[in-house]
Tab-separated table of C-alpha atoms and ligand atoms in Angstrom:
chain	number	residue	atom	x	y	z
A	140	MET	CA	15.388	-9.707	-18.142
A	141	LEU	CA	13.972	-12.247	-17.037
A	142	TYR	CA	10.123	-13.810	-14.861
A	143	THR	CA	9.704	-15.723	-12.159
A	144	SER	CA	6.295	-16.994	-10.653
A	145	THR	CA	5.945	-15.699	-8.054
A	146	ARG	CA	4.649	-19.730	-5.930
A	147	ASN	CA	7.792	-21.582	-8.078
A	148	HIS	CA	11.093	-20.175	-8.148
A	149	GLU	CA	12.087	-22.387	-10.225
A	150	VAL	CA	10.199	-20.520	-13.209
A	151	LYS	CA	12.013	-18.594	-15.866
A	152	ILE	CA	10.939	-17.667	-18.792
A	153	SER	CA	11.157	-13.629	-20.718
A	154	ALA	CA	8.589	-10.150	-20.538
A	155	ALA	CA	6.363	-11.967	-24.358
A	156	GLU	CA	6.277	-14.945	-22.562
A	157	ALA	CA	5.012	-13.903	-18.965
A	158	ILE	CA	2.421	-10.974	-21.727
A	159	THR	CA	1.516	-14.018	-23.517
A	160	ARG	CA	0.951	-16.966	-21.019
A	161	GLY	CA	-0.424	-13.716	-18.157
A	162	ILE	CA	-0.343	-16.428	-15.200
A	163	SER	CA	1.862	-18.861	-14.598
A	164	GLU	CA	0.024	-22.933	-13.729
A	165	ASP	CA	0.907	-22.757	-10.446
A	166	GLY	CA	-2.137	-20.162	-10.054
A	167	GLY	CA	1.399	-17.602	-9.849
A	168	LEU	CA	1.743	-14.194	-11.172
A	169	PHE	CA	4.756	-13.575	-13.302
A	170	VAL	CA	7.134	-10.478	-11.542
A	171	PRO	CA	10.826	-9.664	-13.068
A	172	VAL	CA	12.647	-11.358	-10.894
A	173	SER	CA	15.094	-8.256	-10.522
A	174	ILE	CA	14.266	-4.005	-11.293
A	175	PRO	CA	15.745	-1.590	-12.364
A	176	ALA	CA	16.863	1.510	-11.674
A	177	ILE	CA	17.295	4.338	-12.513
A	178	ASP	CA	19.273	7.455	-11.917
A	179	ARG	CA	19.322	10.941	-11.730
A	180	ALA	CA	20.020	11.557	-15.260
A	181	PHE	CA	17.443	9.436	-15.979
A	182	LEU	CA	14.502	11.334	-14.182
A	183	GLU	CA	16.264	14.895	-15.581
A	184	SER	CA	15.728	12.430	-19.372
A	185	LEU	CA	12.454	12.664	-19.364
A	186	GLN	CA	11.628	16.664	-18.548
A	187	ASN	CA	11.890	17.305	-22.302
A	188	LYS	CA	10.203	14.270	-23.266
A	189	ASP	CA	6.597	13.127	-24.361
A	190	TYR	CA	4.553	11.200	-22.335
A	191	ILE	CA	5.366	8.676	-25.940
A	192	GLU	CA	8.610	9.026	-24.732
A	193	ARG	CA	8.975	8.972	-21.690
A	194	ALA	CA	7.214	4.576	-21.580
A	195	VAL	CA	9.430	4.808	-24.190
A	196	SER	CA	12.617	5.492	-21.404
A	197	VAL	CA	10.892	3.227	-18.740
A	198	LEU	CA	9.362	0.097	-20.495
A	199	ARG	CA	12.143	-0.493	-22.887
A	200	LEU	CA	13.724	-1.108	-18.780
A	201	PHE	CA	11.246	-3.764	-18.638
A	202	LEU	CA	10.670	-5.141	-21.668
A	203	GLU	CA	13.727	-6.255	-22.840
A	204	ASP	CA	12.516	-8.851	-25.005
A	205	PHE	CA	11.657	-5.790	-27.998
A	206	SER	CA	13.040	-2.807	-29.858
A	207	GLU	CA	12.930	0.695	-28.672
A	208	GLU	CA	11.351	1.450	-32.778
A	209	GLU	CA	8.796	-1.567	-31.095
A	210	LEU	CA	8.526	-0.185	-28.412
A	211	ARG	CA	8.234	3.377	-29.816
A	212	ARG	CA	5.380	2.121	-31.933
A	213	TYR	CA	3.099	0.734	-29.867
A	214	ALA	CA	3.517	3.596	-27.531
A	215	GLN	CA	2.455	6.038	-30.302
A	216	GLY	CA	-0.669	3.218	-31.950
A	217	ALA	CA	-1.150	3.764	-27.820
A	218	TYR	CA	-1.721	7.194	-26.636
A	219	GLY	CA	-1.176	9.347	-29.809
A	220	GLY	CA	-3.074	9.629	-32.778
A	221	GLY	CA	-5.838	11.553	-30.849
A	222	LYS	CA	-7.267	8.622	-28.966
A	223	PHE	CA	-6.873	10.784	-25.641
A	224	SER	CA	-8.791	13.502	-25.960
A	225	GLY	CA	-6.656	16.661	-24.259
A	226	SER	CA	-2.896	17.924	-24.847
A	227	VAL	CA	-1.399	15.085	-23.350
A	228	PRO	CA	-3.077	11.793	-21.606
A	229	ALA	CA	-2.116	11.921	-18.077
A	230	PRO	CA	-2.317	15.622	-16.835
A	231	VAL	CA	-1.055	16.661	-13.807
A	232	VAL	CA	-3.215	19.476	-12.706
A	233	SER	CA	-3.987	20.978	-9.080
A	234	ALA	CA	-7.031	21.502	-7.774
A	235	ASP	CA	-5.648	24.102	-5.241
A	236	GLU	CA	-2.184	24.322	-3.842
A	237	HIS	CA	-1.820	20.858	-2.207
A	238	LEU	CA	-3.716	19.045	-4.052
A	239	ASN	CA	-1.742	17.597	-6.823
A	240	ILE	CA	-4.697	15.070	-9.390
A	241	LEU	CA	-2.809	13.069	-11.935
A	242	GLU	CA	-6.313	12.621	-13.983
A	243	LEU	CA	-5.818	9.016	-16.261
A	244	TRP	CA	-8.852	8.928	-17.524
A	245	HIS	CA	-8.936	10.979	-20.419
A	246	GLY	CA	-8.374	7.771	-22.602
A	247	PRO	CA	-11.634	6.416	-25.181
A	248	THR	CA	-13.178	5.018	-21.496
A	249	CYS	CA	-12.491	7.039	-19.215
A	250	ALA	CA	-11.438	5.732	-16.916
A	251	PHE	CA	-7.747	4.856	-15.889
A	252	LYS	CA	-8.160	1.335	-17.356
A	253	ASP	CA	-7.200	3.037	-20.586
A	254	MET	CA	-3.535	4.110	-19.443
A	255	ALA	CA	-2.651	0.187	-19.769
A	256	LEU	CA	-5.714	-1.443	-22.289
A	257	GLN	CA	-4.601	1.387	-25.285
A	258	ILE	CA	-1.548	-0.597	-25.202
A	259	LEU	CA	-1.536	-4.126	-24.039
A	260	PRO	CA	-2.805	-5.792	-27.233
A	261	TYR	CA	0.262	-4.413	-28.849
A	262	LEU	CA	2.204	-5.699	-26.632
A	263	LEU	CA	-0.019	-9.167	-26.382
A	264	THR	CA	-0.082	-9.857	-30.069
A	265	GLY	CA	3.866	-8.831	-30.276
A	266	SER	CA	4.527	-10.592	-27.496
A	267	ALA	CA	3.029	-13.791	-29.398
A	268	LYS	CA	4.913	-13.317	-32.251
A	269	LYS	CA	8.179	-13.165	-30.513
A	270	ILE	CA	7.012	-16.707	-28.668
A	271	ASN	CA	5.259	-18.935	-32.359
A	272	ASN	CA	2.159	-18.876	-30.285
A	273	HIS	CA	0.036	-19.274	-33.538
A	274	ASN	CA	-3.258	-20.105	-32.314
A	275	LYS	CA	-6.100	-17.654	-31.219
A	276	ILE	CA	-5.695	-15.487	-27.632
A	277	ILE	CA	-8.986	-15.490	-26.314
A	278	ILE	CA	-8.958	-12.662	-23.982
A	279	LEU	CA	-10.545	-13.056	-20.473
A	280	VAL	CA	-11.304	-10.664	-18.100
A	281	ALA	CA	-13.605	-10.289	-14.368
A	282	THR	CA	-14.274	-6.866	-14.195
A	283	SER	CA	-15.779	-4.136	-11.631
A	284	GLY	CA	-16.551	-2.170	-14.520
A	285	ASP	CA	-13.774	-0.722	-16.164
A	286	THR	CA	-11.663	-3.026	-16.893
A	287	GLY	CA	-13.995	-4.712	-18.384
A	288	LYS	CA	-15.156	-1.533	-21.129
A	289	ALA	CA	-11.756	-0.331	-21.585
A	290	ALA	CA	-10.605	-4.295	-22.444
A	291	LEU	CA	-12.916	-4.969	-24.852
A	292	GLU	CA	-12.419	-1.202	-26.678
A	293	GLY	CA	-8.822	-2.575	-26.388
A	294	PHE	CA	-8.792	-5.436	-28.250
A	295	ARG	CA	-11.301	-4.979	-30.657
A	296	ASP	CA	-11.320	-6.206	-33.700
A	297	VAL	CA	-7.879	-7.096	-33.145
A	298	GLU	CA	-6.441	-9.120	-35.074
A	299	GLY	CA	-5.259	-13.315	-34.549
A	300	THR	CA	-7.106	-12.207	-30.693
A	301	GLY	CA	-11.094	-12.385	-28.968
A	302	ILE	CA	-12.103	-10.616	-26.026
A	303	LEU	CA	-14.801	-12.425	-23.355
A	304	VAL	CA	-15.670	-10.420	-20.828
A	305	PHE	CA	-17.812	-11.105	-16.974
A	306	TYR	CA	-18.926	-8.525	-14.561
A	307	PRO	CA	-20.980	-8.797	-11.908
A	308	VAL	CA	-24.522	-8.367	-12.401
A	309	ASP	CA	-25.731	-5.586	-9.631
A	310	GLY	CA	-21.992	-4.225	-9.570
A	311	VAL	CA	-20.991	-1.940	-11.503
A	312	SER	CA	-22.854	2.028	-12.885
A	313	PRO	CA	-25.726	2.016	-15.346
A	314	MET	CA	-23.135	3.586	-17.718
A	315	GLN	CA	-20.491	1.087	-17.299
A	316	LYS	CA	-22.657	-1.164	-18.001
A	317	LEU	CA	-23.716	0.684	-21.180
A	318	GLN	CA	-20.364	0.833	-22.314
A	319	MET	CA	-20.126	-2.925	-21.890
A	320	THR	CA	-23.123	-4.080	-23.385
A	321	THR	CA	-23.164	-2.544	-26.288
A	322	GLN	CA	-19.500	-3.163	-27.361
A	323	LYS	CA	-18.550	-2.854	-31.005
A	324	GLY	CA	-16.919	-4.784	-33.347
A	325	ASP	CA	-16.463	-9.075	-34.539
A	326	ASN	CA	-14.336	-11.001	-31.986
A	327	VAL	CA	-15.423	-9.810	-28.293
A	328	GLY	CA	-18.549	-11.032	-25.742
A	329	VAL	CA	-19.694	-10.283	-22.228
A	330	CYS	CA	-21.745	-11.595	-19.677
A	331	ALA	CA	-23.327	-10.771	-16.946
A	332	ILE	CA	-22.859	-12.931	-13.066
A	333	ARG	CA	-24.791	-12.924	-10.471
A	334	GLY	CA	-21.883	-12.652	-8.243
A	335	ASN	CA	-19.479	-10.079	-6.741
A	336	PHE	CA	-16.431	-9.048	-8.852
A	337	ASP	CA	-14.614	-11.643	-5.793
A	338	ASP	CA	-17.032	-14.405	-7.784
A	339	ALA	CA	-15.974	-13.459	-11.296
A	340	GLN	CA	-12.225	-13.146	-10.701
A	341	SER	CA	-11.681	-16.559	-8.588
A	342	GLY	CA	-14.137	-18.289	-11.781
A	343	VAL	CA	-11.753	-16.600	-13.842
A	344	LYS	CA	-8.704	-16.793	-12.536
A	345	ALA	CA	-9.798	-20.970	-11.815
A	346	ILE	CA	-10.628	-21.663	-16.023
A	347	PHE	CA	-7.597	-20.608	-16.720
A	348	THR	CA	-5.124	-22.824	-15.005
A	349	ASP	CA	-8.101	-25.899	-15.643
A	350	PRO	CA	-5.839	-28.251	-17.438
A	351	ALA	CA	-8.265	-29.403	-19.113
A	352	ILE	CA	-9.931	-26.354	-19.937
A	353	LYS	CA	-6.909	-26.225	-21.775
A	354	GLU	CA	-6.149	-29.193	-23.905
A	355	LYS	CA	-10.140	-28.357	-25.283
A	356	LEU	CA	-8.848	-25.492	-26.186
A	357	LEU	CA	-5.572	-25.368	-27.677
A	358	LYS	CA	-7.792	-28.560	-29.735
A	359	ASN	CA	-9.672	-26.110	-30.779
A	360	GLY	CA	-6.823	-23.124	-32.255
A	361	TYR	CA	-7.393	-21.371	-28.804
A	362	VAL	CA	-4.685	-19.920	-25.400
A	363	PHE	CA	-5.834	-18.385	-22.907
A	364	SER	CA	-4.564	-14.039	-21.898
A	365	SER	CA	-5.919	-12.200	-19.244
A	366	ALA	CA	-6.788	-8.230	-19.658
A	367	ASN	CA	-6.719	-7.805	-16.012
A	368	SER	CA	-4.255	-6.100	-13.803
A	369	ILE	CA	-2.661	-10.372	-12.649
A	370	ASN	CA	-1.322	-9.429	-16.478
A	371	TRP	CA	3.021	-7.223	-16.585
A	372	GLY	CA	1.514	-6.597	-19.453
A	373	ARG	CA	-1.185	-4.577	-17.719
A	374	LEU	CA	0.665	-3.560	-15.233
A	375	VAL	CA	3.713	-2.353	-16.714
A	376	PRO	CA	2.306	0.157	-18.586
A	377	GLN	CA	0.395	1.446	-15.486
A	378	ILE	CA	4.343	2.620	-13.823
A	379	VAL	CA	5.024	4.566	-16.748
A	380	TYR	CA	2.985	7.625	-15.384
A	381	TYR	CA	4.825	8.132	-12.207
A	382	PHE	CA	7.375	9.374	-14.111
A	383	SER	CA	5.125	10.875	-15.620
A	384	ALA	CA	3.723	12.558	-12.744
A	385	TYR	CA	7.549	13.156	-11.284
A	386	ALA	CA	8.698	15.155	-14.326
A	387	ASP	CA	5.191	17.339	-14.227
A	388	MET	CA	5.766	18.599	-10.925
A	389	VAL	CA	9.202	19.156	-10.982
A	390	SER	CA	8.031	21.352	-14.370
A	391	GLN	CA	5.179	22.629	-12.465
A	392	LYS	CA	7.419	23.718	-9.274
A	393	LYS	CA	5.480	21.419	-6.890
A	394	VAL	CA	8.959	19.799	-6.361
A	395	ALA	CA	12.809	19.841	-6.166
A	396	MET	CA	15.007	17.444	-8.557
A	397	GLY	CA	14.928	14.734	-6.933
A	398	ASP	CA	13.128	15.557	-3.521
A	399	PRO	CA	11.301	13.104	-2.599
A	400	ILE	CA	6.319	13.549	-3.297
A	401	ASN	CA	3.759	10.366	-1.715
A	402	ILE	CA	1.478	8.926	-4.311
A	403	VAL	CA	-2.360	8.663	-2.922
A	404	VAL	CA	-4.002	6.024	-4.781
A	405	PRO	CA	-8.095	4.519	-5.163
A	406	THR	CA	-6.996	0.888	-4.592
A	407	GLY	CA	-8.204	-1.833	-5.299
A	408	ASN	CA	-7.421	-4.981	-6.807
A	409	PHE	CA	-4.103	-3.882	-5.711
A	410	GLY	CA	-2.393	-2.951	-9.762
A	411	ASN	CA	-2.328	0.586	-9.786
A	412	ILE	CA	-0.657	1.072	-6.340
A	413	LEU	CA	1.474	-1.263	-6.954
A	414	ALA	CA	3.066	-0.241	-10.152
A	415	ALA	CA	3.921	2.875	-8.173
A	416	TYR	CA	5.630	0.946	-5.435
A	417	TYR	CA	7.888	-0.581	-7.884
A	418	ALA	CA	8.248	3.130	-10.282
A	419	LYS	CA	9.736	3.774	-5.808
A	420	ARG	CA	12.009	0.458	-5.687
A	421	MET	CA	13.543	1.611	-9.373
A	422	GLY	CA	14.974	4.982	-8.139
A	423	LEU	CA	11.330	7.042	-8.275
A	424	PRO	CA	11.471	9.356	-5.180
A	425	VAL	CA	8.841	8.093	-3.121
A	426	ASN	CA	7.946	8.652	0.919
A	427	LYS	CA	4.304	7.350	1.377
A	428	LEU	CA	2.600	5.179	-0.371
A	429	ILE	CA	-1.027	6.223	0.424
A	430	CYS	CA	-3.322	3.049	-0.224
A	431	ALA	CA	-6.721	4.239	-0.276
A	432	SER	CA	-9.929	2.247	0.492
A	433	ASN	CA	-13.558	2.025	0.768
A	434	ALA	CA	-16.061	0.297	3.089
A	435	ASN	CA	-13.853	-2.490	1.396
A	436	ASN	CA	-10.753	-2.238	3.962
A	437	VAL	CA	-9.270	-5.049	4.402
A	438	LEU	CA	-5.740	-3.245	2.258
A	439	THR	CA	-6.896	-0.683	5.236
A	440	GLU	CA	-6.815	-3.504	8.137
A	441	PHE	CA	-3.920	-5.595	6.527
A	442	ILE	CA	-1.308	-2.799	6.373
A	443	GLU	CA	-1.953	-1.574	9.726
A	444	THR	CA	-1.874	-4.853	10.809
A	445	GLY	CA	-0.825	-7.513	8.366
A	446	PHE	CA	-3.548	-9.342	9.052
A	447	TYR	CA	-4.982	-10.150	5.753
A	448	ASP	CA	-9.310	-11.382	6.601
A	449	ARG	CA	-11.400	-12.039	3.551
A	450	ASN	CA	-14.031	-12.579	6.026
A	451	ARG	CA	-15.670	-10.163	5.965
A	452	LYS	CA	-19.633	-8.292	5.604
A	453	PHE	CA	-18.970	-6.827	0.830
A	454	TYR	CA	-20.591	-3.754	0.692
A	455	THR	CA	-21.717	-2.605	-2.765
A	456	THR	CA	-20.774	0.982	-2.872
A	457	ILE	CA	-20.647	4.300	-5.321
A	458	SER	CA	-17.405	3.361	-5.520
A	459	PRO	CA	-17.508	-0.401	-7.700
A	460	SER	CA	-14.788	-0.310	-9.037
A	461	MET	CA	-13.291	-0.897	-5.334
A	462	ASP	CA	-15.617	-3.623	-4.558
A	463	ILE	CA	-13.351	-6.054	-3.899
A	464	LEU	CA	-12.275	-8.765	-0.864
A	465	ILE	CA	-9.271	-9.946	-2.769
A	466	SER	CA	-6.527	-7.794	-3.703
A	467	SER	CA	-4.970	-10.373	-6.467
A	468	ASN	CA	-2.029	-8.162	-7.119
A	469	LEU	CA	-0.759	-8.016	-3.324
A	470	GLU	CA	0.824	-10.901	-3.703
A	471	ARG	CA	3.765	-9.675	-6.016
A	472	LEU	CA	4.323	-7.297	-2.883
A	473	LEU	CA	4.925	-10.099	-0.505
A	474	PHE	CA	7.170	-11.626	-2.110
A	475	MET	CA	9.512	-8.443	-3.191
A	476	LEU	CA	9.119	-8.025	0.126
A	477	SER	CA	9.647	-11.918	1.224
A	478	ASP	CA	12.661	-11.637	-0.599
A	479	GLY	CA	11.881	-13.447	-3.295
A	480	ASP	CA	10.895	-17.020	-0.852
A	481	ASP	CA	8.341	-18.967	-3.526
A	482	SER	CA	7.819	-20.813	-0.431
A	483	VAL	CA	6.261	-17.863	1.803
A	484	ILE	CA	3.973	-17.043	-0.768
A	485	ARG	CA	2.298	-20.603	-1.753
A	486	SER	CA	1.972	-20.906	2.547
A	487	LEU	CA	0.100	-17.287	2.509
A	488	TYR	CA	-2.058	-18.410	-0.042
A	489	ALA	CA	-2.991	-21.517	1.393
A	490	SER	CA	-4.254	-20.515	4.197
A	491	LEU	CA	-5.977	-17.547	2.258
A	492	ALA	CA	-7.916	-20.231	-0.146
A	493	GLU	CA	-8.879	-22.582	3.293
A	494	ASN	CA	-9.222	-20.029	5.620
A	495	GLY	CA	-9.771	-16.742	3.822
A	496	THR	CA	-6.984	-15.066	6.013
A	497	PHE	CA	-3.703	-15.343	6.543
A	498	ARG	CA	-0.829	-13.324	8.118
A	499	VAL	CA	2.441	-12.290	7.360
A	500	SER	CA	5.631	-11.964	9.374
A	501	ASP	CA	6.849	-9.245	11.291
A	502	ALA	CA	9.619	-8.745	9.701
A	503	VAL	CA	7.182	-8.260	6.139
A	504	ALA	CA	4.215	-6.337	8.114
A	505	ALA	CA	7.152	-3.722	9.211
A	506	LYS	CA	8.367	-3.353	5.611
A	507	VAL	CA	4.767	-2.846	4.189
A	508	LYS	CA	3.661	-0.137	7.313
A	509	GLU	CA	7.260	2.163	6.137
A	510	LEU	CA	6.134	1.508	3.197
A	511	PHE	CA	2.708	2.395	2.811
A	512	ALA	CA	0.212	4.327	4.539
A	513	ALA	CA	-3.336	2.990	4.386
A	514	GLY	CA	-7.069	4.918	5.225
A	515	TYR	CA	-10.915	4.003	3.415
A	516	CYS	CA	-14.308	5.491	3.589
A	517	ASP	CA	-17.827	4.525	3.639
A	518	ASP	CA	-19.830	6.991	0.490
A	519	GLN	CA	-20.921	9.383	3.135
A	520	ALA	CA	-17.748	11.102	3.344
A	521	THR	CA	-16.985	9.788	0.123
A	522	LYS	CA	-20.171	12.107	-1.826
A	523	GLU	CA	-19.154	15.627	1.130
A	524	THR	CA	-15.512	14.471	-0.442
A	525	ILE	CA	-17.000	15.509	-3.748
A	526	ALA	CA	-19.660	17.946	-3.033
A	527	ARG	CA	-16.649	20.578	-0.424
A	528	LEU	CA	-14.380	19.811	-2.934
A	529	PHE	CA	-16.739	20.710	-5.830
A	530	ARG	CA	-18.077	23.962	-4.117
A	531	GLU	CA	-14.637	25.350	-2.621
A	532	LYS	CA	-11.472	24.299	-5.267
A	533	GLY	CA	-14.256	24.487	-8.325
A	534	TYR	CA	-12.822	20.745	-9.064
A	535	LEU	CA	-15.547	18.257	-9.971
A	536	CYS	CA	-14.313	13.846	-8.549
A	537	ASP	CA	-15.485	11.205	-9.048
A	538	THR	CA	-16.756	8.245	-6.572
A	539	HIS	CA	-13.026	6.681	-6.308
A	540	THR	CA	-10.472	9.749	-6.511
A	541	ALA	CA	-12.775	11.396	-3.645
A	542	VAL	CA	-11.975	8.363	-2.014
A	543	ALA	CA	-8.668	8.898	-1.833
A	544	VAL	CA	-8.844	12.497	-1.171
A	545	HIS	CA	-10.889	12.070	1.985
A	546	VAL	CA	-8.375	8.860	2.864
A	547	TYR	CA	-4.891	10.938	1.665
A	548	GLU	CA	-6.600	14.344	3.818
A	549	SER	CA	-7.119	11.850	6.472
A	550	TYR	CA	-3.345	11.323	6.753
A	551	LEU	CA	-2.288	14.449	6.515
A	552	GLN	CA	-4.492	15.226	8.870
A	553	LYS	CA	-2.825	13.297	11.489
A	554	THR	CA	0.715	12.949	10.882
A	555	GLY	CA	1.944	16.539	9.375
A	556	ASP	CA	3.426	14.888	6.494
A	557	GLN	CA	4.954	17.930	4.101
A	558	THR	CA	5.928	16.445	1.252
A	559	PRO	CA	4.983	17.028	-1.790
A	560	ALA	CA	1.404	14.542	-3.265
A	561	VAL	CA	-0.544	13.464	-6.180
A	562	ILE	CA	-4.064	11.734	-6.074
A	563	ALA	CA	-4.836	9.350	-8.718
A	564	SER	CA	-8.255	9.747	-10.639
A	565	THR	CA	-8.901	7.341	-11.709
A	566	ALA	CA	-12.852	7.660	-13.605
A	567	SER	CA	-13.903	10.452	-15.386
A	568	PRO	CA	-17.006	12.404	-12.732
A	569	TYR	CA	-20.105	11.193	-16.064
A	570	LYS	CA	-19.157	7.517	-15.216
A	571	PHE	CA	-20.947	7.922	-11.870
A	572	SER	CA	-23.488	9.916	-13.119
A	573	ALA	CA	-25.836	9.083	-10.124
A	574	SER	CA	-23.068	8.967	-7.477
A	575	VAL	CA	-22.380	12.514	-8.288
A	576	LEU	CA	-24.714	14.586	-8.904
A	577	ASP	CA	-26.780	13.091	-5.508
A	578	ALA	CA	-23.558	14.613	-3.361
A	579	LEU	CA	-23.930	17.706	-5.476
A	580	THR	CA	-27.382	17.719	-4.464
A	581	ASP	CA	-27.599	16.508	-1.427
A	582	GLY	CA	-30.250	13.553	-2.518
A	583	SER	CA	-32.272	15.060	-3.863
A	584	ILE	CA	-31.941	14.330	-7.927
A	585	ARG	CA	-35.096	14.611	-10.058
A	586	SER	CA	-34.674	12.294	-13.164
A	587	GLU	CA	-34.049	7.948	-12.905
A	588	ASP	CA	-32.611	8.440	-16.507
A	589	GLU	CA	-28.910	8.343	-16.738
A	590	PHE	CA	-29.192	10.389	-19.615
A	591	SER	CA	-31.257	13.108	-17.984
A	592	MET	CA	-28.513	12.269	-14.804
A	593	VAL	CA	-25.403	13.644	-17.780
A	594	HIS	CA	-27.105	16.330	-18.614
A	595	GLU	CA	-27.929	17.721	-15.833
A	596	LEU	CA	-24.958	17.739	-14.134
A	597	GLU	CA	-23.152	19.235	-17.323
A	598	GLU	CA	-26.030	22.184	-15.730
A	599	LYS	CA	-24.208	21.295	-13.092
A	600	THR	CA	-21.215	22.376	-12.817
A	601	LYS	CA	-19.713	23.231	-16.563
A	602	VAL	CA	-17.911	20.320	-16.608
A	603	PRO	CA	-18.387	19.679	-19.574
A	604	ALA	CA	-19.337	15.128	-20.317
A	605	PRO	CA	-17.024	12.873	-22.035
A	606	GLU	CA	-18.262	12.614	-25.729
A	607	GLN	CA	-17.399	8.899	-25.881
A	608	LEU	CA	-19.627	8.599	-22.575
A	609	ARG	CA	-23.089	10.402	-24.660
A	610	SER	CA	-23.453	9.264	-27.050
A	611	LEU	CA	-23.922	6.090	-25.570
A	612	ARG	CA	-27.200	6.898	-25.678
A	613	GLY	CA	-30.480	5.206	-27.313
A	614	GLN	CA	-27.932	2.277	-28.335
A	615	THR	CA	-29.334	-0.802	-27.927
A	616	PRO	CA	-27.257	-3.478	-25.613
A	617	ARG	CA	-25.900	-5.555	-28.003
A	618	PHE	CA	-25.018	-8.483	-25.314
A	619	THR	CA	-27.891	-9.416	-22.464
A	620	ASP	CA	-26.390	-13.168	-21.630
A	621	VAL	CA	-26.966	-13.510	-17.945
A	622	CYS	CA	-25.313	-16.586	-15.425
A	623	ASP	CA	-24.385	-18.222	-12.419
A	624	LYS	CA	-20.346	-18.220	-11.404
A	625	THR	CA	-20.696	-21.825	-12.110
A	626	GLU	CA	-21.438	-21.771	-15.179
A	627	MET	CA	-18.953	-19.205	-16.818
A	628	SER	CA	-16.667	-22.487	-18.053
A	629	GLU	CA	-20.044	-23.529	-20.010
A	630	LYS	CA	-19.872	-19.861	-21.764
A	631	VAL	CA	-16.543	-19.702	-22.510
A	632	TYR	CA	-17.379	-22.786	-24.034
A	633	GLN	CA	-20.727	-21.424	-26.372
A	634	MET	CA	-18.971	-18.365	-26.598
A	635	LEU	CA	-16.247	-19.902	-28.258
A	636	GLY	CA	-18.910	-22.411	-30.159
A	637	LEU	CA	-17.179	-25.305	-28.690
A	638	ALA	CA	-20.025	-26.020	-26.726
B	220	PLP	C1	-9.935	0.028	-11.200
B	220	PLP	C2	-10.340	1.048	-10.684
B	220	PLP	C3	-10.061	1.420	-9.619
B	220	PLP	C4	-8.124	0.783	-8.656
B	220	PLP	O1	-8.100	-0.126	-9.146
B	220	PLP	P1	-6.604	-1.526	-9.012
B	220	PLP	O2	-5.960	-1.470	-9.993
B	220	PLP	O3	-7.563	-2.430	-9.178
B	220	PLP	O4	-6.681	-0.802	-7.231
B	220	PLP	C5	-10.590	3.268	-8.864
B	220	PLP	N1	-10.872	3.302	-9.735
B	220	PLP	C6	-11.047	3.318	-10.585
B	220	PLP	C7	-12.034	4.258	-11.076
B	220	PLP	C8	-11.144	1.869	-11.499
B	220	PLP	O5	-11.306	2.045	-12.248
């Protein structure tokens, strides 16, 4: 199976090359030229498999350059060996009869990013070998909080790689910041930027596509790659858990084999929900994909109107991993819905770069509306949802998951759609203790200290905090640099010793 660029149809490369390179030189994203189809027998076969074997079954359909044995070794390294707490990496739990929650945060950094970033280092180093790349791979990451830590943890001390993470200085939770600034490992670097996530992401994309920087790195034996969801190797492992969730829901008798489900995803960069769309295109029975946003509701408007407009107020919310106005992976969706017409994508993204807006054709807008439902909620509604869910169902969720629950409940009220649904839960509530505690106590938090809040939340809910977060208490930050968004390339040189 070959991969092409959303902005240049003449690009035709292998999966290994797409994963090693991360992003196309034309600024486009790599996408598979065709989408593999599965049948009912495939779905049935997943029933009796564990997560590792489910991963092998799905990944091999896209990653033909890898043998089944290789993929099995990677999946075992990523999801086996006690890296994920609990008996399965991505369990579907029922908060009540209708609320099926796919918990994606039982990995080492307590966010769903681990589902992909635990396996990406294997895919990336394996890919580099296959295409005879002997340069050291430098992973450059822009993070809204969770990707940074998950990537650092995935790549730390992985031979032949180095990793540099940029995060918005005021755009992450105290726990997320501490997780990153205390990161261990000899091949890691972390720097805050004065700006928001979009600034960080644009800066990283600009560095990736700057020929002068690329040449300087190459001279010194380095090449860049990406661990953001612009990298195909990050996206493809995320398809797996939607298949896994379906198999689990069939086992739990939440849905009959072959019948459709709805999938609800709290969305920022559009990566997680795009993975669900790929699953649907492959043949997973999915009715609606429900895209949930916070006050940064650029995607809600786009899905409803076909008009994408990033020229709006940027809100810093209590669901910071969704504080995004440029949702990179939407480009992949639009490419597919435009039947792979790269000229359409070039003109849309030229318009976005120039005016901050684009409008898709009526035909594409109609397809988007048929596939997706969308909604958003503000911080107040997010908190009310956390409190109500805990009070009424005894289920404790984080702020991002609460956005999804709220949007799903509004969708239900509006449509009466009785299709069984699964909601992607993307982080442990303990990554956002202050906001969650605030929600449960009507704002009367007693402490200012992050770890006192963790403790208070445990006392209040009797839900134990993950050990990997608790153990950060008292650790001294290693990385305290802050730079301007214009200084990011300088920072990269410095961190690589090339300044
Ligand atoms: C990254 C993240 C999201 C958004 O996921 P996208 O793939 O960017 O849409 C949602 N919730 C949490 C907790 C995250 O870390």
